[in-house]
């Protein structure tokens, strides 16, 4: 699997009204990698995600998945959003099963995979519950199970924990990291939270706004065997501090 974003720019609007939102974005992800895109609000992160998802077309440049140019949405890319991504009238199991049923998988297989992926996210006991009967963290785990169940080549997560309280967010970060380790999924995490990006991703692309562009790429080569410990370790805090300073200087230069 190889997802490549090459020289991608995006403008909204026409002529003199046109606004450049993304300027010459390039990066790539290979099988099994966990990559993060981090940047302040308005730096164009969600636009990058929508382009990869095939919900928008680039104004320039190419997005390709395994050498095939992305021309629209497809089940080879799984998506998890910040919130409201579950159907409120469907149970957890029905939400997970939905995409597979659309793909036309036979019902016994859909049932089997639904049970399996609910178990992967630790929610086998919540199969018959409605989203409103689940906590925010549990809802996001259902959303992740649904994304994985469709067997995508890459999972795109746009601020998946942004609406959760700090403590739950931290436990969900640890959950996602363990899931990635266990299941070998390929993930693109989009977040405004530098700590979250550095904690989870091996490679972090830092974006700045107006226009949205990648200003720095960091290989976050850290020992992740104990994430709660890593959060407070000296190498982690030093790296975070250095990047926060870089970003602050960029913001100051821009304003
Ligand atoms: N469909 C659209 N039409 C016009 N402007 C848009 C559209 N989508 C996004 N934008 C603008 O693009 C910029 C980046 O937005 P977005 O990708 O949502 O950033 P982020 O996810 O990093 O907060 C914002 O200024 C936003 O207003
Ligand atoms: Mg966004």
Coordinates of C-alpha atoms and ligand atoms in Angstrom, one line a residue:
X1 CA 0.0 0.0 0.0
X2 CA 1.3 3.4 -0.9
X3 CA -0.7 6.6 -0.5
X4 CA 1.0 9.5 -2.2
X5 CA 0.0 13.2 -2.0
X6 CA 2.1 15.0 -4.5
X7 CA 2.3 18.8 -5.1
X8 CA -1.3 19.2 -4.1
X9 CA -2.9 22.7 -4.0
X10 CA -6.5 23.6 -3.4
X11 CA -8.3 26.8 -3.9
X12 CA -11.9 27.6 -3.2
X13 CA -13.9 30.1 -5.2
X14 CA -13.3 31.6 -8.7
X15 CA -11.2 34.4 -10.1
X16 CA -10.4 37.2 -7.8
X17 CA -12.5 35.6 -5.1
X18 CA -10.3 32.5 -5.2
X19 CA -8.7 31.6 -1.9
X20 CA -5.7 29.4 -1.8
X21 CA -6.3 27.0 1.1
X22 CA -3.5 24.4 0.4
X23 CA -0.2 25.2 -1.2
X24 CA 2.0 22.4 -2.7
X25 CA 1.4 19.7 -0.1
X26 CA 3.5 16.5 -0.5
X27 CA 3.8 13.5 1.7
X28 CA 3.3 9.8 1.5
X29 CA 2.3 6.8 3.7
X30 CA 3.3 3.2 3.2
X31 CA 1.8 0.0 4.6
X32 CA 1.8 -0.2 8.4
X33 CA 2.9 3.4 8.9
X34 CA 1.3 5.8 11.4
X35 CA 1.6 9.3 10.1
X36 CA 0.2 12.5 11.6
X37 CA -0.7 15.9 10.1
X38 CA -0.7 18.5 12.8
X39 CA -1.5 22.2 12.6
X40 CA -3.6 25.0 14.1
X41 CA -7.3 25.4 13.2
X42 CA -7.7 26.7 9.7
X43 CA -4.4 25.3 8.4
X44 CA -6.2 23.0 5.9
X45 CA -6.0 19.6 7.7
X46 CA -9.6 18.6 7.0
X47 CA -9.2 19.8 3.4
X48 CA -6.3 17.4 3.0
X49 CA -8.4 14.6 4.5
X50 CA -11.4 15.4 2.2
X51 CA -9.1 15.4 -0.8
X52 CA -7.6 12.0 0.1
X53 CA -11.2 10.7 0.8
X54 CA -12.1 11.8 -2.7
X55 CA -14.8 14.2 -1.5
X56 CA -13.0 17.1 -3.1
X57 CA -10.6 17.3 -6.1
X58 CA -7.2 19.0 -5.9
X59 CA -6.8 22.3 -7.9
X60 CA -3.3 21.1 -8.8
X61 CA -1.2 18.0 -8.0
X62 CA -2.0 14.3 -7.7
X63 CA -3.2 12.0 -4.9
X64 CA -2.7 8.4 -5.7
X65 CA -3.4 5.1 -3.8
X66 CA -1.2 2.3 -5.0
X67 CA -0.5 4.2 -8.2
X68 CA -4.1 4.8 -9.0
X69 CA -5.2 8.4 -9.0
X70 CA -8.0 9.1 -6.5
X71 CA -11.1 10.1 -8.3
X72 CA -13.8 9.7 -5.7
X73 CA -14.8 8.1 -2.4
X74 CA -14.1 4.4 -1.9
X75 CA -14.0 1.7 0.7
X76 CA -10.3 1.5 0.4
X77 CA -10.1 4.5 2.6
X78 CA -11.7 4.3 6.1
X79 CA -12.8 7.5 7.8
X80 CA -13.2 8.5 11.4
X81 CA -14.4 12.1 12.2
X82 CA -14.5 14.1 15.4
X83 CA -18.2 13.4 16.2
X84 CA -21.6 12.7 14.8
X85 CA -20.2 10.0 12.7
X86 CA -22.5 7.2 13.9
X87 CA -26.1 6.8 12.8
X88 CA -28.0 7.6 15.9
X89 CA -30.9 5.2 15.1
X90 CA -28.6 2.2 14.6
X91 CA -27.1 0.0 17.4
X92 CA -23.4 -0.2 17.7
X93 CA -23.4 -3.5 15.8
X94 CA -25.6 -2.1 13.0
X95 CA -23.3 0.9 12.7
X96 CA -20.3 -1.4 12.3
X97 CA -22.1 -3.7 9.9
X98 CA -23.5 -0.9 7.7
X99 CA -20.5 -0.4 5.4
X100 CA -20.0 -4.1 4.9
X101 CA -23.6 -4.6 4.0
X102 CA -23.3 -1.8 1.4
X103 CA -20.3 -3.6 0.0
X104 CA -22.5 -6.6 -0.5
X105 CA -20.8 -9.0 1.9
X106 CA -22.8 -12.1 2.7
X107 CA -24.8 -11.7 5.9
X108 CA -23.1 -14.4 7.9
X109 CA -19.7 -12.8 7.1
X110 CA -21.0 -9.4 8.1
X111 CA -22.2 -10.8 11.4
X112 CA -18.9 -12.5 12.0
X113 CA -16.8 -9.5 11.2
X114 CA -19.0 -7.1 13.2
X115 CA -18.6 -9.3 16.3
X116 CA -14.8 -9.5 15.7
X117 CA -14.3 -5.8 15.3
X118 CA -16.5 -4.9 18.2
X119 CA -14.3 -7.2 20.2
X120 CA -11.1 -5.6 18.8
X121 CA -12.3 -2.2 20.2
X122 CA -13.4 -3.9 23.5
X123 CA -17.1 -3.3 22.9
X124 CA -18.5 -6.8 22.4
X125 CA -21.0 -6.2 25.3
X126 CA -22.3 -3.0 23.7
X127 CA -23.3 -4.5 20.4
X128 CA -27.1 -3.8 20.9
X129 CA -26.8 -0.4 22.4
X130 CA -27.6 2.9 20.6
X131 CA -24.9 5.6 20.3
X132 CA -26.7 7.8 22.8
X133 CA -26.4 5.0 25.4
X134 CA -22.6 5.0 24.9
X135 CA -20.0 7.4 26.3
X136 CA -18.1 9.7 23.8
X137 CA -15.0 7.5 24.0
X138 CA -17.1 4.3 23.3
X139 CA -18.8 6.0 20.4
X140 CA -15.5 6.8 18.8
X141 CA -14.4 3.2 19.3
X142 CA -17.5 2.1 17.4
X143 CA -16.6 4.5 14.7
X144 CA -13.1 3.1 14.6
X145 CA -14.5 -0.5 14.5
X146 CA -16.7 0.5 11.6
X147 CA -13.8 2.0 9.7
X148 CA -11.7 -1.1 10.2
X149 CA -14.5 -3.6 9.4
X150 CA -14.6 -2.4 5.8
X151 CA -11.0 -3.6 5.4
X152 CA -9.6 -0.3 4.1
X153 CA -6.0 0.1 2.9
X154 CA -5.6 3.2 5.1
X155 CA -7.6 4.7 7.9
X156 CA -8.0 8.5 8.0
X157 CA -8.8 10.0 11.4
X158 CA -9.7 13.7 11.6
X159 CA -9.5 15.0 15.2
X160 CA -11.0 11.7 16.4
X161 CA -10.6 12.5 20.0
X162 CA -11.1 16.3 19.8
X163 CA -14.5 16.3 21.5
X164 CA -13.5 14.1 24.4
X165 CA -12.4 15.1 27.9
X166 CA -8.7 15.1 28.6
X167 CA -8.6 11.9 30.6
X168 CA -10.7 9.9 28.1
X169 CA -8.7 11.4 25.3
X170 CA -5.5 10.1 26.8
X171 CA -6.9 6.6 27.3
X172 CA -8.2 6.7 23.7
X173 CA -4.7 7.7 22.4
X174 CA -3.3 4.7 24.2
X175 CA -6.0 2.5 22.8
X176 CA -5.4 3.7 19.2
X177 CA -1.7 3.1 19.6
X178 CA -2.1 -0.4 20.9
X179 CA -4.6 -1.1 18.1
X180 CA -2.1 0.1 15.6
X181 CA 0.6 -2.2 17.1
X182 CA -1.7 -5.2 17.2
X183 CA -3.5 -5.0 13.9
X184 CA -0.8 -3.4 11.7
X185 CA -3.2 -0.9 10.3
X186 CA -2.0 2.1 8.2
X187 CA -3.2 5.4 9.7
X188 CA -3.2 9.1 8.9
X189 CA -4.1 11.0 12.1
X190 CA -5.1 14.6 11.7
X191 CA -5.0 16.7 14.9
X192 CA -4.3 20.2 16.2
X193 CA -2.7 18.6 19.3
X194 CA 1.1 18.4 18.9
X195 CA 1.4 16.1 21.9
X196 CA -1.0 13.7 20.5
X197 CA 0.8 13.6 17.1
X198 CA 4.2 13.1 18.6
X199 CA 3.0 10.5 21.0
X200 CA 1.4 8.3 18.4
X201 CA 3.0 8.9 15.0
X202 CA 6.4 7.9 13.7
X203 CA 6.3 10.8 11.3
X204 CA 4.7 14.1 11.9
X205 CA 4.1 16.8 9.3
X206 CA 3.5 20.2 10.8
X207 CA 1.3 22.5 8.9
X208 CA 0.9 26.3 9.0
X209 CA -2.1 28.3 7.8
X210 CA -2.7 31.0 5.1
X211 CA -2.1 29.2 2.9
X212 CA -2.0 25.7 4.4
X213 CA 1.4 24.2 3.8
X214 CA 3.8 21.7 5.4
X215 CA 6.5 23.7 7.2
X216 CA 8.3 20.9 8.9
X217 CA 8.5 17.1 9.0
X218 CA 9.7 15.3 12.1
X219 CA 10.7 11.7 12.4
X220 CA 9.5 11.1 16.0
X221 CA 11.8 8.2 16.8
X222 CA 10.7 7.6 20.4
X223 CA 10.4 4.6 22.7
X224 CA 6.7 4.0 22.8
X225 CA 6.7 0.9 24.9
X226 CA 5.0 2.9 27.7
X227 CA 2.9 5.8 26.5
X228 CA 1.9 7.3 29.9
X229 CA 5.6 7.3 30.8
X230 CA 6.6 8.7 27.4
X231 CA 4.3 11.7 27.9
X232 CA 6.4 12.9 30.8
X233 CA 9.8 11.7 29.6
X234 CA 12.6 14.2 28.9
X235 CA 13.2 13.4 25.2
X236 CA 9.5 13.7 24.5
X237 CA 9.1 17.0 26.4
X238 CA 12.2 18.5 24.8
X239 CA 11.1 17.6 21.3
X240 CA 7.6 19.0 22.0
X241 CA 9.1 22.2 23.4
X242 CA 11.4 22.7 20.4
X243 CA 8.5 22.3 18.0
X244 CA 6.2 24.5 20.0
X245 CA 8.8 27.2 19.7
X246 CA 9.2 26.7 16.0
X247 CA 5.4 27.0 15.5
X248 CA 5.3 30.1 17.7
X249 CA 8.0 31.8 15.6
X250 CA 6.1 30.9 12.4
X251 CA 3.0 32.4 13.7
X252 CA 4.8 35.5 14.8
X253 CA 6.4 35.8 11.3
X254 CA 3.0 35.5 9.7
X255 CA 1.2 38.1 11.7
Ligands
LIG1 N1 -15.7 24.3 0.9 C1 -15.0 25.4 1.3 N2 -15.2 26.6 0.7 C2 -14.5 27.7 1.0 N3 -13.5 27.6 2.0 C3 -13.2 26.5 2.6 C4 -14.0 25.3 2.3 N4 -13.5 24.3 3.0 C5 -12.5 24.8 3.8 N5 -12.4 26.1 3.5 C6 -11.4 27.0 4.2 O1 -10.1 26.4 4.1 C7 -9.4 26.7 5.3 C8 -8.9 25.4 5.9 O2 -10.0 24.7 6.5 P1 -9.9 23.3 7.1 O3 -9.3 22.4 6.0 O4 -11.2 22.9 7.6 O5 -8.8 23.5 8.2 P2 -8.5 22.7 9.6 O6 -9.1 21.3 9.4 O7 -7.0 22.6 9.7 O8 -9.1 23.5 10.7 C9 -10.3 27.5 6.2 O9 -10.0 28.9 6.0 C10 -11.7 27.2 5.6 O10 -12.5 28.3 5.8
LIG2 MG1 -10.4 20.3 10.6

